[in-house]
């Protein structure tokens, strides 16, 4: 009589600490870089206040346009940030000269973002910048706004969680690139492209650190005097028809010489006079130090792109030429040279204006095309990468990150 074999139950295998795989994958590289691009763009954008009657779609598309600019031309965003930062610091000095010590950098940023709206009996309400506020205070036309710095930050919608995620993820990416370079492991062009984006973005974040983010509700300053009387008292400087607001004679807008190209006037709040909101690019002209700083940022930004294209792609001509053409220093040089040529003319001619507009438009197209070529290069290289590019630096896997 056969004897049944004893029933043996298999015990599931149990493991303790399991190390990460020694290699990394394509999806992990792409997702980690995309996260850096997203959180940095999200946290760095500090838009000026919108119009009161603007809907979600209008503000959304405006933010999308500026987000596109932040990714394709981050050094241009840094240029606006440093000009606004310099204007804020100059405003503090002006207020200190008036004996006002409670005016902070946050107040100045908020004013230059359209946070203070002047309401006079004979004029529609319009936003006034920090320079205009100090001018009106010096003339006895306005009292120092009683708004505290804390109240301004309460109106802000700054996402500190996104800022910390950006810091952690960016720190991991930077250390990963440095360690891989030390160990002579290849770095993918997408990682270098992302790092090139981070350099000007960190500079932008620094200059906008004290600026309230995405505030929507302005503070109204009501006065009893007429704008007409104030302009008469200001003298000949205020007799010239204004471009944006009646306070243009105090501080000329940066686009005064160009009168803002007509196609730019159709965005929300820019076609009305006086302006009902301050545009995001509304800044005083850059100083020599600011221009030099942006030039350095542009060269570093383009240099990282050159490193990406020359080390892995081997496209010597295209890889070297495209980043050079895409630097904002080259674009600014072209723009300024053309503008000097137009302004130095004794008589304005249609030919000069048409030539200026056409060449600047071509420069814009070439600038964006160069950036798109770089983006296409860093994506296409994933079709064939050295095997060592997927080797993981073991201890870097312990750094909290996504990807």
mmCIF file of C-alpha atoms in Angstrom:
data_model
loop_
_atom_site.group_PDB
_atom_site.id
_atom_site.type_symbol
_atom_site.label_atom_id
_atom_site.label_comp_id
_atom_site.label_asym_id
_atom_site.label_seq_id
_atom_site.Cartn_x
_atom_site.Cartn_y
_atom_site.Cartn_z
ATOM 1 C CA UNK A 1 0.000 0.000 0.000
ATOM 2 C CA UNK A 2 1.575 3.249 -1.082
ATOM 3 C CA UNK A 3 2.452 5.797 1.543
ATOM 4 C CA UNK A 4 1.541 9.435 0.785
ATOM 5 C CA UNK A 5 4.460 11.861 0.844
ATOM 6 C CA UNK A 6 4.243 14.585 3.479
ATOM 7 C CA UNK A 7 2.748 17.914 2.277
ATOM 8 C CA UNK A 8 5.425 20.597 2.057
ATOM 9 C CA UNK A 9 4.275 24.249 2.035
ATOM 10 C CA UNK A 10 6.634 26.667 0.290
ATOM 11 C CA UNK A 11 7.588 29.659 2.446
ATOM 12 C CA UNK A 12 7.713 32.996 0.541
ATOM 13 C CA UNK A 13 11.181 34.448 0.398
ATOM 14 C CA UNK A 14 11.712 37.399 2.744
ATOM 15 C CA UNK A 15 14.392 40.017 2.288
ATOM 16 C CA UNK A 16 15.707 42.897 4.351
ATOM 17 C CA UNK A 17 17.464 45.945 2.920
ATOM 18 C CA UNK A 18 17.629 45.728 -0.875
ATOM 19 C CA UNK A 19 20.036 48.101 -2.676
ATOM 20 C CA UNK A 20 18.961 50.079 -5.719
ATOM 21 C CA UNK A 21 19.879 48.746 -9.169
ATOM 22 C CA UNK A 22 23.389 49.658 -10.247
ATOM 23 C CA UNK A 23 22.125 51.142 -13.501
ATOM 24 C CA UNK A 24 19.659 53.901 -14.288
ATOM 25 C CA UNK A 25 17.069 53.923 -17.040
ATOM 26 C CA UNK A 26 16.102 56.316 -19.809
ATOM 27 C CA UNK A 27 12.722 57.054 -18.223
ATOM 28 C CA UNK A 28 14.355 57.908 -14.898
ATOM 29 C CA UNK A 29 16.727 60.392 -16.540
ATOM 30 C CA UNK A 30 13.925 62.047 -18.495
ATOM 31 C CA UNK A 31 11.517 62.284 -15.551
ATOM 32 C CA UNK A 32 14.130 63.702 -13.174
ATOM 33 C CA UNK A 33 15.074 66.415 -15.692
ATOM 34 C CA UNK A 34 11.445 67.223 -16.493
ATOM 35 C CA UNK A 35 10.708 67.586 -12.782
ATOM 36 C CA UNK A 36 13.567 70.061 -12.388
ATOM 37 C CA UNK A 37 12.306 72.072 -15.359
ATOM 38 C CA UNK A 38 8.740 72.061 -14.044
ATOM 39 C CA UNK A 39 9.344 72.921 -10.380
ATOM 40 C CA UNK A 40 11.968 75.552 -11.222
ATOM 41 C CA UNK A 41 9.657 77.199 -13.735
ATOM 42 C CA UNK A 42 6.717 77.017 -11.324
ATOM 43 C CA UNK A 43 8.638 78.492 -8.401
ATOM 44 C CA UNK A 44 10.562 81.185 -10.303
ATOM 45 C CA UNK A 45 7.607 82.887 -12.011
ATOM 46 C CA UNK A 46 6.617 86.091 -10.179
ATOM 47 C CA UNK A 47 3.933 87.706 -12.305
ATOM 48 C CA UNK A 48 2.678 91.238 -11.847
ATOM 49 C CA UNK A 49 -0.884 91.773 -10.685
ATOM 50 C CA UNK A 50 -3.566 91.090 -13.313
ATOM 51 C CA UNK A 51 -6.476 93.351 -14.154
ATOM 52 C CA UNK A 52 -9.462 93.171 -11.846
ATOM 53 C CA UNK A 53 -11.785 91.827 -14.556
ATOM 54 C CA UNK A 54 -9.387 89.303 -16.090
ATOM 55 C CA UNK A 55 -10.615 85.727 -16.147
ATOM 56 C CA UNK A 56 -8.780 82.468 -15.598
ATOM 57 C CA UNK A 57 -8.102 81.836 -19.287
ATOM 58 C CA UNK A 58 -6.444 85.230 -19.821
ATOM 59 C CA UNK A 59 -4.083 84.864 -16.878
ATOM 60 C CA UNK A 60 -3.428 81.204 -17.728
ATOM 61 C CA UNK A 61 -2.282 81.935 -21.273
ATOM 62 C CA UNK A 62 -0.147 84.830 -20.053
ATOM 63 C CA UNK A 63 1.539 82.555 -17.523
ATOM 64 C CA UNK A 64 2.010 79.914 -20.208
ATOM 65 C CA UNK A 65 3.744 82.443 -22.482
ATOM 66 C CA UNK A 66 6.103 83.460 -19.712
ATOM 67 C CA UNK A 67 6.725 79.839 -18.733
ATOM 68 C CA UNK A 68 7.720 79.167 -22.343
ATOM 69 C CA UNK A 69 10.094 82.128 -22.187
ATOM 70 C CA UNK A 70 11.530 80.851 -18.894
ATOM 71 C CA UNK A 71 12.388 77.486 -20.486
ATOM 72 C CA UNK A 72 13.543 78.599 -23.939
ATOM 73 C CA UNK A 73 15.316 81.819 -22.898
ATOM 74 C CA UNK A 74 15.834 81.790 -19.098
ATOM 75 C CA UNK A 75 18.547 84.454 -19.236
ATOM 76 C CA UNK A 76 16.025 86.952 -20.625
ATOM 77 C CA UNK A 77 13.853 86.318 -17.581
ATOM 78 C CA UNK A 78 16.935 86.958 -15.438
ATOM 79 C CA UNK A 79 17.369 90.289 -17.227
ATOM 80 C CA UNK A 80 13.867 91.400 -16.225
ATOM 81 C CA UNK A 81 14.443 90.169 -12.665
ATOM 82 C CA UNK A 82 17.702 92.059 -12.175
ATOM 83 C CA UNK A 83 16.247 95.272 -13.644
ATOM 84 C CA UNK A 84 13.261 95.059 -11.289
ATOM 85 C CA UNK A 85 15.560 94.270 -8.355
ATOM 86 C CA UNK A 86 17.703 97.310 -9.132
ATOM 87 C CA UNK A 87 14.573 99.471 -9.382
ATOM 88 C CA UNK A 88 13.415 98.202 -5.984
ATOM 89 C CA UNK A 89 16.744 99.002 -4.322
ATOM 90 C CA UNK A 90 16.778 102.464 -5.894
ATOM 91 C CA UNK A 91 13.279 103.036 -4.542
ATOM 92 C CA UNK A 92 14.476 102.204 -1.026
ATOM 93 C CA UNK A 93 17.240 104.805 -1.332
ATOM 94 C CA UNK A 94 14.730 107.398 -2.544
ATOM 95 C CA UNK A 95 12.438 106.692 0.398
ATOM 96 C CA UNK A 96 15.336 106.871 2.861
ATOM 97 C CA UNK A 97 16.213 110.295 1.453
ATOM 98 C CA UNK A 98 12.653 111.329 2.340
ATOM 99 C CA UNK A 99 13.138 110.044 5.888
ATOM 100 C CA UNK A 100 10.919 106.978 5.384
ATOM 101 C CA UNK A 101 12.434 103.802 6.885
ATOM 102 C CA UNK A 102 9.435 101.468 6.734
ATOM 103 C CA UNK A 103 9.593 101.112 2.950
ATOM 104 C CA UNK A 104 11.158 97.730 2.183
ATOM 105 C CA UNK A 105 12.241 95.852 -0.916
ATOM 106 C CA UNK A 106 8.969 93.934 -0.735
ATOM 107 C CA UNK A 107 7.004 97.209 -0.844
ATOM 108 C CA UNK A 108 8.984 98.385 -3.868
ATOM 109 C CA UNK A 109 8.513 95.113 -5.742
ATOM 110 C CA UNK A 110 4.804 95.179 -4.946
ATOM 111 C CA UNK A 111 4.449 98.747 -6.205
ATOM 112 C CA UNK A 112 6.341 98.018 -9.422
ATOM 113 C CA UNK A 113 4.114 94.974 -9.961
ATOM 114 C CA UNK A 114 0.981 97.133 -9.924
ATOM 115 C CA UNK A 115 0.142 96.574 -6.274
ATOM 116 C CA UNK A 116 -0.812 100.214 -5.630
ATOM 117 C CA UNK A 117 -3.582 101.827 -7.688
ATOM 118 C CA UNK A 118 -4.086 105.603 -7.676
ATOM 119 C CA UNK A 119 -7.677 106.856 -7.692
ATOM 120 C CA UNK A 120 -8.149 110.537 -8.572
ATOM 121 C CA UNK A 121 -11.462 112.316 -9.286
ATOM 122 C CA UNK A 122 -10.655 113.271 -12.895
ATOM 123 C CA UNK A 123 -8.950 110.106 -14.147
ATOM 124 C CA UNK A 124 -9.679 106.369 -14.301
ATOM 125 C CA UNK A 125 -7.760 104.361 -11.671
ATOM 126 C CA UNK A 126 -4.283 103.300 -12.773
ATOM 127 C CA UNK A 127 -1.326 101.534 -11.103
ATOM 128 C CA UNK A 128 1.630 103.631 -9.980
ATOM 129 C CA UNK A 129 5.145 102.326 -9.498
ATOM 130 C CA UNK A 130 7.532 102.906 -6.603
ATOM 131 C CA UNK A 131 9.226 105.910 -8.218
ATOM 132 C CA UNK A 132 5.875 107.634 -8.722
ATOM 133 C CA UNK A 133 4.900 106.976 -5.098
ATOM 134 C CA UNK A 134 8.118 108.545 -3.789
ATOM 135 C CA UNK A 135 7.619 111.518 -6.141
ATOM 136 C CA UNK A 136 4.065 112.137 -4.919
ATOM 137 C CA UNK A 137 5.197 111.821 -1.293
ATOM 138 C CA UNK A 138 8.011 114.332 -1.877
ATOM 139 C CA UNK A 139 5.491 116.805 -3.340
ATOM 140 C CA UNK A 140 3.089 116.359 -0.431
ATOM 141 C CA UNK A 141 0.458 114.797 -2.690
ATOM 142 C CA UNK A 142 0.417 111.399 -1.020
ATOM 143 C CA UNK A 143 1.054 109.869 2.371
ATOM 144 C CA UNK A 144 3.244 106.856 2.876
ATOM 145 C CA UNK A 145 1.044 103.747 2.353
ATOM 146 C CA UNK A 146 0.340 102.122 5.704
ATOM 147 C CA UNK A 147 0.491 98.622 4.259
ATOM 148 C CA UNK A 148 2.952 96.449 6.171
ATOM 149 C CA UNK A 149 5.306 93.913 4.656
ATOM 150 C CA UNK A 150 3.358 91.137 6.377
ATOM 151 C CA UNK A 151 0.131 92.274 4.691
ATOM 152 C CA UNK A 152 1.813 92.127 1.292
ATOM 153 C CA UNK A 153 3.043 88.586 1.911
ATOM 154 C CA UNK A 154 -0.467 87.616 3.002
ATOM 155 C CA UNK A 155 -1.626 88.619 -0.487
ATOM 156 C CA UNK A 156 1.136 86.525 -2.046
ATOM 157 C CA UNK A 157 0.562 82.947 -3.192
ATOM 158 C CA UNK A 158 4.142 81.779 -2.879
ATOM 159 C CA UNK A 159 4.446 77.991 -2.882
ATOM 160 C CA UNK A 160 7.336 77.321 -0.496
ATOM 161 C CA UNK A 161 6.905 73.561 -0.913
ATOM 162 C CA UNK A 162 7.614 73.892 -4.642
ATOM 163 C CA UNK A 163 10.678 76.012 -3.860
ATOM 164 C CA UNK A 164 12.084 73.324 -1.553
ATOM 165 C CA UNK A 165 11.375 70.568 -4.069
ATOM 166 C CA UNK A 166 13.200 72.651 -6.669
ATOM 167 C CA UNK A 167 16.181 73.122 -4.335
ATOM 168 C CA UNK A 168 16.411 69.410 -3.470
ATOM 169 C CA UNK A 169 15.966 68.153 -7.025
ATOM 170 C CA UNK A 170 18.339 70.760 -8.464
ATOM 171 C CA UNK A 171 20.958 69.976 -5.825
ATOM 172 C CA UNK A 172 20.729 66.284 -6.670
ATOM 173 C CA UNK A 173 21.096 66.999 -10.396
ATOM 174 C CA UNK A 174 24.112 69.264 -9.861
ATOM 175 C CA UNK A 175 25.897 66.813 -7.554
ATOM 176 C CA UNK A 176 25.108 63.934 -9.903
ATOM 177 C CA UNK A 177 26.688 65.771 -12.851
ATOM 178 C CA UNK A 178 29.780 66.742 -10.835
ATOM 179 C CA UNK A 179 30.303 63.236 -9.434
ATOM 180 C CA UNK A 180 29.842 61.630 -12.837
ATOM 181 C CA UNK A 181 32.404 64.040 -14.292
ATOM 182 C CA UNK A 182 34.873 63.170 -11.513
ATOM 183 C CA UNK A 183 34.357 59.449 -12.124
ATOM 184 C CA UNK A 184 34.619 60.022 -15.898
ATOM 185 C CA UNK A 185 31.099 58.765 -16.527
ATOM 186 C CA UNK A 186 29.167 60.297 -19.446
ATOM 187 C CA UNK A 187 26.460 62.857 -18.687
ATOM 188 C CA UNK A 188 23.460 62.927 -21.010
ATOM 189 C CA UNK A 189 22.801 66.113 -23.025
ATOM 190 C CA UNK A 190 19.350 66.407 -21.428
ATOM 191 C CA UNK A 191 20.948 66.644 -17.978
ATOM 192 C CA UNK A 192 23.336 69.333 -19.216
ATOM 193 C CA UNK A 193 20.460 71.141 -20.945
ATOM 194 C CA UNK A 194 18.568 71.122 -17.645
ATOM 195 C CA UNK A 195 21.641 72.328 -15.754
ATOM 196 C CA UNK A 196 22.075 75.151 -18.269
ATOM 197 C CA UNK A 197 18.476 76.131 -17.537
ATOM 198 C CA UNK A 198 19.071 76.039 -13.779
ATOM 199 C CA UNK A 199 21.990 78.525 -13.775
ATOM 200 C CA UNK A 200 20.023 81.626 -14.885
ATOM 201 C CA UNK A 201 16.931 80.378 -13.053
ATOM 202 C CA UNK A 202 18.773 80.407 -9.719
ATOM 203 C CA UNK A 203 19.918 83.961 -10.454
ATOM 204 C CA UNK A 204 16.323 84.940 -11.243
ATOM 205 C CA UNK A 205 15.146 83.345 -8.010
ATOM 206 C CA UNK A 206 17.710 85.362 -6.051
ATOM 207 C CA UNK A 207 16.704 88.716 -7.538
ATOM 208 C CA UNK A 208 12.976 88.022 -7.073
ATOM 209 C CA UNK A 209 13.313 86.515 -3.587
ATOM 210 C CA UNK A 210 11.581 89.480 -1.905
ATOM 211 C CA UNK A 211 8.883 89.850 -4.567
ATOM 212 C CA UNK A 212 5.372 88.674 -3.708
ATOM 213 C CA UNK A 213 4.359 85.808 -5.981
ATOM 214 C CA UNK A 214 1.086 85.763 -7.909
ATOM 215 C CA UNK A 215 -0.667 88.426 -5.832
ATOM 216 C CA UNK A 216 -4.001 89.444 -7.349
ATOM 217 C CA UNK A 217 -5.541 92.162 -5.149
ATOM 218 C CA UNK A 218 -4.085 95.709 -5.353
ATOM 219 C CA UNK A 219 -4.212 98.384 -2.674
ATOM 220 C CA UNK A 220 -6.154 101.504 -3.694
ATOM 221 C CA UNK A 221 -4.754 104.940 -2.845
ATOM 222 C CA UNK A 222 -7.539 107.536 -3.020
ATOM 223 C CA UNK A 223 -6.674 111.239 -3.369
ATOM 224 C CA UNK A 224 -8.787 114.394 -3.542
ATOM 225 C CA UNK A 225 -6.684 116.360 -6.026
ATOM 226 C CA UNK A 226 -6.956 116.174 -9.825
ATOM 227 C CA UNK A 227 -4.346 114.598 -12.067
ATOM 228 C CA UNK A 228 -4.650 117.641 -14.330
ATOM 229 C CA UNK A 229 -3.540 119.996 -11.554
ATOM 230 C CA UNK A 230 -0.634 117.748 -10.580
ATOM 231 C CA UNK A 231 0.632 117.685 -14.166
ATOM 232 C CA UNK A 232 0.427 121.478 -14.396
ATOM 233 C CA UNK A 233 2.466 121.836 -11.209
ATOM 234 C CA UNK A 234 5.076 119.374 -12.535
ATOM 235 C CA UNK A 235 6.040 121.782 -15.315
ATOM 236 C CA UNK A 236 7.254 121.176 -18.888
ATOM 237 C CA UNK A 237 8.364 117.589 -18.235
ATOM 238 C CA UNK A 238 4.756 116.540 -17.691
ATOM 239 C CA UNK A 239 3.420 118.445 -20.706
ATOM 240 C CA UNK A 240 4.400 115.672 -23.124
ATOM 241 C CA UNK A 241 1.544 113.214 -23.825
ATOM 242 C CA UNK A 242 2.047 110.096 -21.767
ATOM 243 C CA UNK A 243 2.554 106.607 -23.192
ATOM 244 C CA UNK A 244 1.299 104.378 -20.381
ATOM 245 C CA UNK A 245 0.082 106.469 -17.425
ATOM 246 C CA UNK A 246 0.025 110.175 -16.452
ATOM 247 C CA UNK A 247 3.070 109.457 -14.229
ATOM 248 C CA UNK A 248 5.340 108.599 -17.171
ATOM 249 C CA UNK A 249 7.235 111.874 -16.734
ATOM 250 C CA UNK A 250 8.586 110.606 -13.395
ATOM 251 C CA UNK A 251 10.158 107.453 -14.814
ATOM 252 C CA UNK A 252 10.263 106.681 -18.508
ATOM 253 C CA UNK A 253 9.245 103.116 -19.348
ATOM 254 C CA UNK A 254 11.986 100.876 -20.699
ATOM 255 C CA UNK A 255 10.088 100.606 -24.013
ATOM 256 C CA UNK A 256 9.753 104.400 -24.405
ATOM 257 C CA UNK A 257 12.040 104.480 -27.434
ATOM 258 C CA UNK A 258 10.313 101.582 -29.148
ATOM 259 C CA UNK A 259 6.770 102.706 -28.184
ATOM 260 C CA UNK A 260 5.957 99.005 -27.710
ATOM 261 C CA UNK A 261 5.424 97.255 -30.992
ATOM 262 C CA UNK A 262 1.764 97.334 -31.982
ATOM 263 C CA UNK A 263 1.370 93.570 -31.852
ATOM 264 C CA UNK A 264 2.316 93.641 -28.163
ATOM 265 C CA UNK A 265 -0.484 96.056 -27.299
ATOM 266 C CA UNK A 266 -3.292 93.569 -27.811
ATOM 267 C CA UNK A 267 -2.595 91.565 -24.664
ATOM 268 C CA UNK A 268 -5.026 92.108 -21.785
ATOM 269 C CA UNK A 269 -4.833 95.512 -20.185
ATOM 270 C CA UNK A 270 -2.229 97.002 -22.542
ATOM 271 C CA UNK A 271 -4.499 98.583 -25.139
ATOM 272 C CA UNK A 272 -6.210 100.927 -22.655
ATOM 273 C CA UNK A 273 -4.810 104.254 -21.525
ATOM 274 C CA UNK A 274 -3.976 104.779 -18.787
ATOM 275 C CA UNK A 275 -2.779 101.222 -18.252
ATOM 276 C CA UNK A 276 -4.962 99.087 -16.017
ATOM 277 C CA UNK A 277 -2.097 96.771 -15.121
ATOM 278 C CA UNK A 278 1.693 96.946 -15.224
ATOM 279 C CA UNK A 279 3.138 94.508 -17.801
ATOM 280 C CA UNK A 280 5.513 91.816 -16.584
ATOM 281 C CA UNK A 281 8.365 93.268 -18.658
ATOM 282 C CA UNK A 282 7.884 96.829 -17.365
ATOM 283 C CA UNK A 283 11.308 97.768 -15.978
ATOM 284 C CA UNK A 284 13.785 100.636 -16.070
ATOM 285 C CA UNK A 285 16.615 100.281 -18.617
ATOM 286 C CA UNK A 286 19.507 98.055 -17.441
ATOM 287 C CA UNK A 287 22.687 99.620 -16.098
ATOM 288 C CA UNK A 288 26.173 98.672 -17.256
ATOM 289 C CA UNK A 289 26.688 96.294 -14.327
ATOM 290 C CA UNK A 290 23.374 94.581 -14.989
ATOM 291 C CA UNK A 291 24.180 94.156 -18.682
ATOM 292 C CA UNK A 292 27.598 92.709 -17.816
ATOM 293 C CA UNK A 293 26.053 90.255 -15.356
ATOM 294 C CA UNK A 294 23.488 89.085 -17.912
ATOM 295 C CA UNK A 295 26.246 88.695 -20.488
ATOM 296 C CA UNK A 296 28.152 86.414 -18.099
ATOM 297 C CA UNK A 297 25.002 84.387 -17.396
ATOM 298 C CA UNK A 298 24.360 84.105 -21.134
ATOM 299 C CA UNK A 299 27.891 82.897 -21.852
ATOM 300 C CA UNK A 300 27.741 80.299 -19.062
ATOM 301 C CA UNK A 301 24.306 79.189 -20.248
ATOM 302 C CA UNK A 302 25.472 78.788 -23.847
ATOM 303 C CA UNK A 303 28.763 77.224 -22.728
ATOM 304 C CA UNK A 304 26.938 74.377 -21.013
ATOM 305 C CA UNK A 305 24.961 73.810 -24.215
ATOM 306 C CA UNK A 306 28.227 73.698 -26.167
ATOM 307 C CA UNK A 307 29.584 71.156 -23.705
ATOM 308 C CA UNK A 308 26.499 69.006 -24.171
ATOM 309 C CA UNK A 309 26.579 69.041 -27.949
ATOM 310 C CA UNK A 310 30.345 68.751 -28.413
ATOM 311 C CA UNK A 311 31.133 66.025 -25.893
ATOM 312 C CA UNK A 312 28.447 63.497 -26.789
ATOM 313 C CA UNK A 313 27.027 64.429 -30.157
ATOM 314 C CA UNK A 314 30.257 65.367 -31.858
ATOM 315 C CA UNK A 315 28.458 67.881 -34.074
ATOM 316 C CA UNK A 316 31.320 70.346 -34.142
ATOM 317 C CA UNK A 317 29.852 73.048 -36.376
ATOM 318 C CA UNK A 318 26.189 72.807 -35.415
ATOM 319 C CA UNK A 319 26.919 72.135 -31.759
ATOM 320 C CA UNK A 320 29.179 75.155 -31.451
ATOM 321 C CA UNK A 321 27.305 77.613 -33.657
ATOM 322 C CA UNK A 322 23.776 77.133 -32.340
ATOM 323 C CA UNK A 323 24.554 77.978 -28.671
ATOM 324 C CA UNK A 324 26.522 81.058 -29.758
ATOM 325 C CA UNK A 325 23.622 82.292 -31.879
ATOM 326 C CA UNK A 326 21.201 81.598 -29.046
ATOM 327 C CA UNK A 327 22.924 83.755 -26.427
ATOM 328 C CA UNK A 328 20.972 86.789 -25.363
ATOM 329 C CA UNK A 329 24.172 88.850 -25.506
ATOM 330 C CA UNK A 330 24.263 88.309 -29.283
ATOM 331 C CA UNK A 331 20.582 89.173 -29.563
ATOM 332 C CA UNK A 332 20.918 92.295 -27.375
ATOM 333 C CA UNK A 333 23.900 93.459 -29.428
ATOM 334 C CA UNK A 334 21.907 93.098 -32.645
ATOM 335 C CA UNK A 335 18.875 94.880 -31.174
ATOM 336 C CA UNK A 336 20.871 97.804 -29.754
ATOM 337 C CA UNK A 337 22.946 98.248 -32.901
ATOM 338 C CA UNK A 338 19.835 98.431 -35.053
ATOM 339 C CA UNK A 339 18.096 100.790 -32.645
ATOM 340 C CA UNK A 340 21.067 103.167 -32.591
ATOM 341 C CA UNK A 341 20.995 103.164 -36.385
ATOM 342 C CA UNK A 342 17.298 104.113 -36.353
ATOM 343 C CA UNK A 343 17.543 106.780 -33.644
ATOM 344 C CA UNK A 344 20.614 108.499 -35.082
ATOM 345 C CA UNK A 345 18.707 109.310 -38.257
ATOM 346 C CA UNK A 346 17.880 113.016 -38.483
ATOM 347 C CA UNK A 347 14.545 112.221 -40.061
ATOM 348 C CA UNK A 348 12.494 109.106 -39.439
ATOM 349 C CA UNK A 349 11.950 107.202 -42.637
ATOM 350 C CA UNK A 350 9.676 104.303 -43.393
ATOM 351 C CA UNK A 351 12.648 102.361 -44.774
ATOM 352 C CA UNK A 352 14.600 102.585 -41.525
ATOM 353 C CA UNK A 353 11.631 101.652 -39.366
ATOM 354 C CA UNK A 354 10.674 98.763 -41.667
ATOM 355 C CA UNK A 355 14.274 97.517 -41.750
ATOM 356 C CA UNK A 356 14.545 97.711 -37.969
ATOM 357 C CA UNK A 357 11.286 95.844 -37.403
ATOM 358 C CA UNK A 358 12.109 93.177 -39.995
ATOM 359 C CA UNK A 359 15.642 92.481 -38.774
ATOM 360 C CA UNK A 360 14.605 92.342 -35.123
ATOM 361 C CA UNK A 361 11.805 89.939 -36.038
ATOM 362 C CA UNK A 362 14.329 87.767 -37.904
ATOM 363 C CA UNK A 363 16.610 87.855 -34.864
ATOM 364 C CA UNK A 364 13.727 86.667 -32.685
ATOM 365 C CA UNK A 365 12.975 83.826 -35.107
ATOM 366 C CA UNK A 366 16.636 82.789 -35.285
ATOM 367 C CA UNK A 367 16.919 82.967 -31.497
ATOM 368 C CA UNK A 368 13.932 80.669 -30.924
ATOM 369 C CA UNK A 369 14.943 78.361 -33.791
ATOM 370 C CA UNK A 370 18.392 77.918 -32.257
ATOM 371 C CA UNK A 371 16.840 76.906 -28.940
ATOM 372 C CA UNK A 372 14.512 74.438 -30.673
ATOM 373 C CA UNK A 373 17.483 72.890 -32.477
ATOM 374 C CA UNK A 374 19.260 72.425 -29.152
ATOM 375 C CA UNK A 375 16.153 70.799 -27.677
ATOM 376 C CA UNK A 376 15.860 68.471 -30.677
ATOM 377 C CA UNK A 377 19.511 67.494 -30.294
ATOM 378 C CA UNK A 378 19.306 66.602 -26.615
ATOM 379 C CA UNK A 379 16.208 64.468 -27.218
ATOM 380 C CA UNK A 380 17.450 62.681 -30.337
ATOM 381 C CA UNK A 381 20.693 61.585 -28.681
ATOM 382 C CA UNK A 382 18.772 59.058 -26.547
ATOM 383 C CA UNK A 383 18.633 56.858 -29.657
ATOM 384 C CA UNK A 384 22.278 55.958 -29.087
ATOM 385 C CA UNK A 385 24.192 56.680 -25.892
ATOM 386 C CA UNK A 386 27.361 55.128 -24.465
ATOM 387 C CA UNK A 387 26.559 52.264 -22.103
ATOM 388 C CA UNK A 388 28.442 54.053 -19.323
ATOM 389 C CA UNK A 389 25.878 56.877 -19.474
ATOM 390 C CA UNK A 390 23.417 54.534 -17.745
ATOM 391 C CA UNK A 391 25.754 53.538 -14.939
ATOM 392 C CA UNK A 392 24.489 54.818 -11.606
ATOM 393 C CA UNK A 393 26.659 56.479 -8.993
ATOM 394 C CA UNK A 394 25.802 54.233 -6.058
ATOM 395 C CA UNK A 395 25.710 56.722 -3.178
ATOM 396 C CA UNK A 396 23.754 59.317 -5.217
ATOM 397 C CA UNK A 397 20.749 56.985 -5.109
ATOM 398 C CA UNK A 398 20.465 57.754 -1.362
ATOM 399 C CA UNK A 399 19.768 61.462 -2.068
ATOM 400 C CA UNK A 400 15.989 62.098 -1.888
ATOM 401 C CA UNK A 401 14.892 62.806 -5.442
ATOM 402 C CA UNK A 402 12.477 61.807 -8.170
ATOM 403 C CA UNK A 403 13.821 59.885 -11.139
#
